[in-house]
PDB file of C-alpha atoms and ligand atoms in Angstrom:
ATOM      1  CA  UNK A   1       2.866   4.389 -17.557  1.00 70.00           C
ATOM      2  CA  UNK A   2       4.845   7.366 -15.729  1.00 83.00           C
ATOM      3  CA  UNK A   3       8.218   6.365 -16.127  1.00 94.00           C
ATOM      4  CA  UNK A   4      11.370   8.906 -14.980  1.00 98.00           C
ATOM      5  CA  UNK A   5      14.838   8.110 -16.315  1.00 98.00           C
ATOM      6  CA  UNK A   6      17.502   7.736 -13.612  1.00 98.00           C
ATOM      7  CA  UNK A   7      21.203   8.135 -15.859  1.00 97.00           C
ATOM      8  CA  UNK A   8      20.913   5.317 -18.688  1.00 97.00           C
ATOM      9  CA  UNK A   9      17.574   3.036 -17.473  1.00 98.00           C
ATOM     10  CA  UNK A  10      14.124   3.540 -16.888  1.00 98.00           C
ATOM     11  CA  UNK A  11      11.949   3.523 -13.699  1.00 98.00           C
ATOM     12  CA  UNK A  12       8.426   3.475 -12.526  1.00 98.00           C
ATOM     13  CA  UNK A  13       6.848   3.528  -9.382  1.00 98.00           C
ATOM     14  CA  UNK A  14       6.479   0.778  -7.529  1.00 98.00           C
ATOM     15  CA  UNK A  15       5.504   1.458  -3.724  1.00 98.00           C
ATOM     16  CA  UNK A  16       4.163   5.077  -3.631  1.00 98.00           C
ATOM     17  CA  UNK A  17       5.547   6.948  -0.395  1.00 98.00           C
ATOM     18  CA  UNK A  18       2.522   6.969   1.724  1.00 98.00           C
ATOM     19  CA  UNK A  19       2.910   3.371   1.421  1.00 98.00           C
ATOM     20  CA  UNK A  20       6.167   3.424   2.540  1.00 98.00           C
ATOM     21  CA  UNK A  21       5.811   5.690   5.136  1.00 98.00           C
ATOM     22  CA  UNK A  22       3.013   3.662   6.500  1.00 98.00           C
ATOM     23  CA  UNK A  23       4.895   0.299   6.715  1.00 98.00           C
ATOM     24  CA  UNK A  24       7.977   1.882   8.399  1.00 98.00           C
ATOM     25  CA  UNK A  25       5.309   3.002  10.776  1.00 98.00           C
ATOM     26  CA  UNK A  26       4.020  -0.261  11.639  1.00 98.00           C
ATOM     27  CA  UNK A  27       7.323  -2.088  11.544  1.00 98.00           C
ATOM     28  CA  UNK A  28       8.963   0.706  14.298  1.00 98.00           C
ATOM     29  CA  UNK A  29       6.048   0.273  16.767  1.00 98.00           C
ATOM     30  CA  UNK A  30       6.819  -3.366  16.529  1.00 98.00           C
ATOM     31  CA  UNK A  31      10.750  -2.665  17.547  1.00 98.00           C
ATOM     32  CA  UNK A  32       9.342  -0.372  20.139  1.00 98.00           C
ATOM     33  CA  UNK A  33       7.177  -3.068  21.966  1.00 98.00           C
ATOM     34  CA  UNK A  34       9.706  -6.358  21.240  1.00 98.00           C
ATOM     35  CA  UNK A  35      12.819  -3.756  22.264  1.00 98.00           C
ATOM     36  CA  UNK A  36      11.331  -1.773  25.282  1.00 98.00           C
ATOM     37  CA  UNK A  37      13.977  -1.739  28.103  1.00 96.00           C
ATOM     38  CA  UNK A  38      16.720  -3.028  25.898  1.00 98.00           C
ATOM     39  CA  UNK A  39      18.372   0.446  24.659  1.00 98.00           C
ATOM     40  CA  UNK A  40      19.168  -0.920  21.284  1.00 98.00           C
ATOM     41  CA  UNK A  41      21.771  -0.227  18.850  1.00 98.00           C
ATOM     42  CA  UNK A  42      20.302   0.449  15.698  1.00 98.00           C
ATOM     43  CA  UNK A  43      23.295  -0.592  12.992  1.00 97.00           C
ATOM     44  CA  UNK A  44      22.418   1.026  10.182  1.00 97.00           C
ATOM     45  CA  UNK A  45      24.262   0.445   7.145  1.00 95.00           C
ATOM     46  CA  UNK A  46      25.106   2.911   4.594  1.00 93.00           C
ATOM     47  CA  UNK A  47      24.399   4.628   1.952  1.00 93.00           C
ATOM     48  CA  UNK A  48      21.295   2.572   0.899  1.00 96.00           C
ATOM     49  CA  UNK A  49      19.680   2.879   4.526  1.00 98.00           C
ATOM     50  CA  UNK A  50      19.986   6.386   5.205  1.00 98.00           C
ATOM     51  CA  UNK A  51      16.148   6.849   4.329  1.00 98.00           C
ATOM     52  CA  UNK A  52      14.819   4.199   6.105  1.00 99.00           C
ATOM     53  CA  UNK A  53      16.908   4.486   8.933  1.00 98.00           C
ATOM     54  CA  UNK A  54      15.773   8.294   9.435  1.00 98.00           C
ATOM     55  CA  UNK A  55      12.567   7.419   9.317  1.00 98.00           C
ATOM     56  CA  UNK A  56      12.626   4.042  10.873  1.00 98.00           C
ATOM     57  CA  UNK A  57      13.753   5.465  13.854  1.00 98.00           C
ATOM     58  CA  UNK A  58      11.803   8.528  14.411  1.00 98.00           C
ATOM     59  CA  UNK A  59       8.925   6.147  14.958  1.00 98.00           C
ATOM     60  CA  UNK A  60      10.743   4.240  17.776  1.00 98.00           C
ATOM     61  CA  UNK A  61       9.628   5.522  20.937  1.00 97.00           C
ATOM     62  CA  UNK A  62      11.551   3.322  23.942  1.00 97.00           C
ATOM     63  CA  UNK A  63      15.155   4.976  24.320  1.00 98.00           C
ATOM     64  CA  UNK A  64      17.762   3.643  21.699  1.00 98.00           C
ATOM     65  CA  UNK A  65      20.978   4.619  20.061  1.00 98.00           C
ATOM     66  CA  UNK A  66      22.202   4.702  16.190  1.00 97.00           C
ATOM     67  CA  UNK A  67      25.221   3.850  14.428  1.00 96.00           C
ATOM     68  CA  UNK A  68      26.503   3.498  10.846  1.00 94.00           C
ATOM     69  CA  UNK A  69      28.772   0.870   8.806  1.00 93.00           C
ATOM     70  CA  UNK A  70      29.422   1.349   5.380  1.00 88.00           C
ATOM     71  CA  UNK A  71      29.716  -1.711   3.055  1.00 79.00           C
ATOM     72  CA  UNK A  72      30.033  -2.375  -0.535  1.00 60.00           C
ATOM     73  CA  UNK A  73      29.362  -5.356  -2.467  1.00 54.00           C
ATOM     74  CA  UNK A  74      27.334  -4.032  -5.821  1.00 50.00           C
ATOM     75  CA  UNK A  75      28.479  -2.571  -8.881  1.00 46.00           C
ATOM     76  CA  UNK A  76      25.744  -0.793 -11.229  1.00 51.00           C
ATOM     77  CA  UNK A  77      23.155  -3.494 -10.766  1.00 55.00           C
ATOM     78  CA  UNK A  78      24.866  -6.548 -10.264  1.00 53.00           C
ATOM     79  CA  UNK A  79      25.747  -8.002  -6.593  1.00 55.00           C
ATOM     80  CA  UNK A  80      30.082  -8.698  -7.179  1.00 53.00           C
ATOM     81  CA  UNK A  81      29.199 -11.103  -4.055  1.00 54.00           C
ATOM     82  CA  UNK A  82      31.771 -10.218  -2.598  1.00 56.00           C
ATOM     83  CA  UNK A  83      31.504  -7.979   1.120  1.00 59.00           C
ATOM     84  CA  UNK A  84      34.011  -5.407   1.625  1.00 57.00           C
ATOM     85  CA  UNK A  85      33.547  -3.907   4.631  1.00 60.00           C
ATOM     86  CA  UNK A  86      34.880  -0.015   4.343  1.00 53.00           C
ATOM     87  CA  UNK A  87      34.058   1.708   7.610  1.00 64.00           C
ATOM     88  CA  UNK A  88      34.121  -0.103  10.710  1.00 76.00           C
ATOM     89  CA  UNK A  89      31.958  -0.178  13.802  1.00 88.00           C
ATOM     90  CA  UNK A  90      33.236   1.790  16.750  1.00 89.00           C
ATOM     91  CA  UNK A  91      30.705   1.144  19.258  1.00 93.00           C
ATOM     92  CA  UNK A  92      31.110  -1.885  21.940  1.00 94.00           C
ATOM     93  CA  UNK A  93      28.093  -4.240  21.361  1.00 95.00           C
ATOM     94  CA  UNK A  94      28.768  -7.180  23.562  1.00 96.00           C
ATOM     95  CA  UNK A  95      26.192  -7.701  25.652  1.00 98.00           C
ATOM     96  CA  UNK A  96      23.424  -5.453  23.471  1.00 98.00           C
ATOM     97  CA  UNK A  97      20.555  -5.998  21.550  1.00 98.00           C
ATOM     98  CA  UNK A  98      21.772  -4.884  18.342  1.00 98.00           C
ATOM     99  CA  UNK A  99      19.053  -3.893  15.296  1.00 98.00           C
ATOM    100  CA  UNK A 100      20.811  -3.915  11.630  1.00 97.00           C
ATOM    101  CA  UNK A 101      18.650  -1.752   9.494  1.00 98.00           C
ATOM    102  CA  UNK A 102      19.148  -2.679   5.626  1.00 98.00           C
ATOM    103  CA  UNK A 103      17.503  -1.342   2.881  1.00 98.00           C
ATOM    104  CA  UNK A 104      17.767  -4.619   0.728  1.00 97.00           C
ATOM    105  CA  UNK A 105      17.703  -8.567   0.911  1.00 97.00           C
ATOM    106  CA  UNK A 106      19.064  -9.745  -2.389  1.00 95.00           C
ATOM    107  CA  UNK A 107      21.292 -13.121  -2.589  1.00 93.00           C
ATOM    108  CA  UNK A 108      21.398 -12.334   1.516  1.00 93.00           C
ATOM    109  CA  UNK A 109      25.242 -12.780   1.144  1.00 88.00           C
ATOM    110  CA  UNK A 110      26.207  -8.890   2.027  1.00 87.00           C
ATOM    111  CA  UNK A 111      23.823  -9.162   5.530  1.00 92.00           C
ATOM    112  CA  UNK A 112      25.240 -13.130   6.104  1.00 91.00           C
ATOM    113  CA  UNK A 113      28.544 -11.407   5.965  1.00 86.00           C
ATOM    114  CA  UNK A 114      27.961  -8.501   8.657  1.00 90.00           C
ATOM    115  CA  UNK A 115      25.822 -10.778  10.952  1.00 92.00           C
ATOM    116  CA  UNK A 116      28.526 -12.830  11.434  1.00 88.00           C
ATOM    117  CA  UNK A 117      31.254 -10.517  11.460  1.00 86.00           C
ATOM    118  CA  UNK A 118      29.163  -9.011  14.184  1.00 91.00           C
ATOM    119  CA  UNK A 119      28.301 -11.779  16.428  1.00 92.00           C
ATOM    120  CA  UNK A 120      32.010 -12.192  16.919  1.00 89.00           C
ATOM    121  CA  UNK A 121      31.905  -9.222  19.530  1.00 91.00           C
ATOM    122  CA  UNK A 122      28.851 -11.152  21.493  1.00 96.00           C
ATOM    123  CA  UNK A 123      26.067  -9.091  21.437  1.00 97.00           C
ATOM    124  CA  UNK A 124      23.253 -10.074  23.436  1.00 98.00           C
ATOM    125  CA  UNK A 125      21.040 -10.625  20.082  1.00 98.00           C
ATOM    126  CA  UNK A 126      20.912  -9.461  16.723  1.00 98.00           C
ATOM    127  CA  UNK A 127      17.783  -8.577  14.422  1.00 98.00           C
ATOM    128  CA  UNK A 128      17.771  -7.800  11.266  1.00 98.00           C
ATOM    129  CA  UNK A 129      15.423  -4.982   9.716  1.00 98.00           C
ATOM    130  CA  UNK A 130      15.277  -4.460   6.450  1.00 98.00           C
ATOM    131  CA  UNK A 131      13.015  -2.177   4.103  1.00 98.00           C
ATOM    132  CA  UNK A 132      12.978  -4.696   0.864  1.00 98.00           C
ATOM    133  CA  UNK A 133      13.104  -8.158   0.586  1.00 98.00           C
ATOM    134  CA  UNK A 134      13.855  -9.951  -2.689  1.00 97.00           C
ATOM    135  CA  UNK A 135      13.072 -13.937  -1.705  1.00 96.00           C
ATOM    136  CA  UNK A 136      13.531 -15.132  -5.084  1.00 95.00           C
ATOM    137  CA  UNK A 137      17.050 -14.648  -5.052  1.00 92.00           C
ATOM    138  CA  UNK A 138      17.773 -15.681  -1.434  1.00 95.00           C
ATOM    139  CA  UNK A 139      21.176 -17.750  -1.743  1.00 95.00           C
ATOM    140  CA  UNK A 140      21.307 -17.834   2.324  1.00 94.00           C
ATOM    141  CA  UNK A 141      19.575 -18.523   5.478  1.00 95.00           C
ATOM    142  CA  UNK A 142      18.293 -15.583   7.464  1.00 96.00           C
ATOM    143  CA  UNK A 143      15.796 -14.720  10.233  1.00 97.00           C
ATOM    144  CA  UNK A 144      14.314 -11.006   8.644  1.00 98.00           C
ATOM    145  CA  UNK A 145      11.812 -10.173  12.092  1.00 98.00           C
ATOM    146  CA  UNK A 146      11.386  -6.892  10.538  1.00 98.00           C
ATOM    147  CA  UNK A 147      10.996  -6.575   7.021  1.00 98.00           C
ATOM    148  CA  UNK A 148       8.288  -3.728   5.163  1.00 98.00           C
ATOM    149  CA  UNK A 149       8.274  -5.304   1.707  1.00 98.00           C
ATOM    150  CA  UNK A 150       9.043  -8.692  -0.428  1.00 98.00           C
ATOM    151  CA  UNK A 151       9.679  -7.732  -3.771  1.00 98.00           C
ATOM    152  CA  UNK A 152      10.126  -9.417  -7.272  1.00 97.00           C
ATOM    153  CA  UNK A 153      13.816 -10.461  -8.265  1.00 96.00           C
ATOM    154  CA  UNK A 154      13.610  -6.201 -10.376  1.00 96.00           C
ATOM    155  CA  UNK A 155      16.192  -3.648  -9.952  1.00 97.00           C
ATOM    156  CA  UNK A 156      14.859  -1.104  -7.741  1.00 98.00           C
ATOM    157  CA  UNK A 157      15.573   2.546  -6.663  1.00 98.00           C
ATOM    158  CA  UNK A 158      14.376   5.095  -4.564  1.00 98.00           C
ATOM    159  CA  UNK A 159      14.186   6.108  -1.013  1.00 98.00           C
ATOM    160  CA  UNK A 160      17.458   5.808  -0.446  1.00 98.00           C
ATOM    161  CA  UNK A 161      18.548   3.270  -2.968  1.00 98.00           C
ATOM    162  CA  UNK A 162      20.776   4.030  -5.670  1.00 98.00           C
ATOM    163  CA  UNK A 163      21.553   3.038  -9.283  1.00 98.00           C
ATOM    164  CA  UNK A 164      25.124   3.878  -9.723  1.00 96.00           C
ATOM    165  CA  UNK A 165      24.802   7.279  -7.257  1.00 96.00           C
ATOM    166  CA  UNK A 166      21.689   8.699  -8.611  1.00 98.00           C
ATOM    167  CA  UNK A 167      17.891   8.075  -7.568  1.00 98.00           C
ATOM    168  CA  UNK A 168      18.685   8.299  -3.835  1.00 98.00           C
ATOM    169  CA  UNK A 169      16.478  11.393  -3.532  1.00 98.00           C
ATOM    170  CA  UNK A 170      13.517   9.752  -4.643  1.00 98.00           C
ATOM    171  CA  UNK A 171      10.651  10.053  -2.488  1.00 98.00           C
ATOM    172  CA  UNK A 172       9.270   6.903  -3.779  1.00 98.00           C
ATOM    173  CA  UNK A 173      10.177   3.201  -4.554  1.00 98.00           C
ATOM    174  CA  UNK A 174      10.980   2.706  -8.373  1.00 98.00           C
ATOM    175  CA  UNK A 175      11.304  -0.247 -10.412  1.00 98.00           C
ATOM    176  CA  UNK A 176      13.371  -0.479 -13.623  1.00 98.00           C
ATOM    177  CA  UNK A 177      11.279  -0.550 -16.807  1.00 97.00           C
ATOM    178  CA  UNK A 178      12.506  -3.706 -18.951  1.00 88.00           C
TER     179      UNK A 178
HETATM  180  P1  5GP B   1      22.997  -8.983  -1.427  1.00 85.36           P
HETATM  181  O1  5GP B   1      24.332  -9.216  -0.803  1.00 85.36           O
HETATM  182  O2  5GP B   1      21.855  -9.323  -0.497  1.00 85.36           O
HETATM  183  O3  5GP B   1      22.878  -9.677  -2.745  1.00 85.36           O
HETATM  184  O4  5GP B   1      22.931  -7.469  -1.806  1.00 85.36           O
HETATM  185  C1  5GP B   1      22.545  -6.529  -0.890  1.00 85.36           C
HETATM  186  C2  5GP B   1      22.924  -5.149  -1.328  1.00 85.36           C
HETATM  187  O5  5GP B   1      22.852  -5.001  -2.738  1.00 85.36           O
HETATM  188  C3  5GP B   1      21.947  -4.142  -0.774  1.00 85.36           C
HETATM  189  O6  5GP B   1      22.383  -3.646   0.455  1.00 85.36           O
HETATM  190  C4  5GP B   1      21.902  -3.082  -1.842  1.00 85.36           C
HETATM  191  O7  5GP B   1      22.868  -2.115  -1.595  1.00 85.36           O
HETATM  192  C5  5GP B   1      22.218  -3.813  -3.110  1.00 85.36           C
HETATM  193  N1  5GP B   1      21.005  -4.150  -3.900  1.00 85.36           N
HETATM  194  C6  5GP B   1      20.406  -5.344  -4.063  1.00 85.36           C
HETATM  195  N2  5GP B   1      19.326  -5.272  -4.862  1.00 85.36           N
HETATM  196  C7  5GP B   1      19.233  -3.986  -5.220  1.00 85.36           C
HETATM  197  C8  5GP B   1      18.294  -3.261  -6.040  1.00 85.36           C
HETATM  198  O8  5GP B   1      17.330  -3.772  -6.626  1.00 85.36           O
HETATM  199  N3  5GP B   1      18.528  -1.915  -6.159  1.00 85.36           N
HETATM  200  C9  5GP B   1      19.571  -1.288  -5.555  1.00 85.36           C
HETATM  201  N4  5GP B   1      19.696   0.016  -5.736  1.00 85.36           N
HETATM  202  N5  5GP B   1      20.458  -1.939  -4.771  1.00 85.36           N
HETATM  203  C10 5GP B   1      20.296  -3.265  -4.619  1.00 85.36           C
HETATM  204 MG1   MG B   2      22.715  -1.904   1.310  1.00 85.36          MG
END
């Protein structure tokens, strides 16, 4: 097995990058077709969806706009549960179709939190897109229109997605070796 060590823990690939790059693909033409007319706001939230987001909306092709929130509710690779939110939204989204790009679905508590947080400003609608899934650890209900990949309940980095800072670089996804 090719493994790479990101600070303390193992990793090994788990969704190569052409696969990756493929599914974002897909999943923007989608957003094109159901968004077309709308001029979306893309919310994306940060850091973990920097990747995705880039990408994600490079492959949107109906005209859109793109903000960022940051959020924190993880330490090393535990979810605390508990939703800070530490940079605001400036934008006015009443009235707008609004897409919140994640990178990852865990317990679903973090995007519970910021859906309903936003829907207090009355956007038109709200749809989430999000790069991974986990369902086995889904402690919430949520619609997920656009989602590229349901994973296993494993600690993942990579494209974006962190352990403790490092492993954001990665041009693939990575899953801890146990
Ligand atoms: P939730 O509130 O859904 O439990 O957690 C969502 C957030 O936890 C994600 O936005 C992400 O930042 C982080 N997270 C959840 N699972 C993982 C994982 O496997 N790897 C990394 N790097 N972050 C994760
Ligand atoms: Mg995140």
């Amino acid at each position: 097995m090719n493994t790479i060590k990101v600070k303390d823990l193992d990793f090994t690939v788990s969704i190569p990058r052409e696969e990756i790059q493929k599914r974002v693909a897909e999943l923007a033409r989608q957003i094109s077709k159901d968004m077309e007319g709308k001029n979306p706001l893309f919310v994306a939230v940060l850091n973990g969806s920097f990747v995705f987001a880039a990408d994600l909306i490079r492959g949107v092709d109906t005209p859109c706009e793109i903000t960022f929130i940051r959020l924190a509710s993880y330490v090393g690779t535990e979810s605390s549960g508990n939703v800070q939110e530490l940079m605001g939204l400036k934008e006015d989204i009443s009235g707008r179709s609004v897409v919140v790009v994640e990178d990852i679905i865990d317990s679903g508590l973090t995007m519970k939190g910021l859906i309903d947080s936003l829907k207090k400003q009355n956007p038109a609608e709200i749809r989430i897109a999000s790069l991974l899934v986990k369902p086995g650890n889904m402690k919430v209900e949520l619609d997920i229109p656009y989602c590229c990949f349901r994973i296993p309940n494993d600690f993942i980095v990579g494209y974006g997605l962190d352990y403790d800072g490092f492993g954001r670089n990665l041009a693939d996804i990575y899953t801890v070796v146990k």
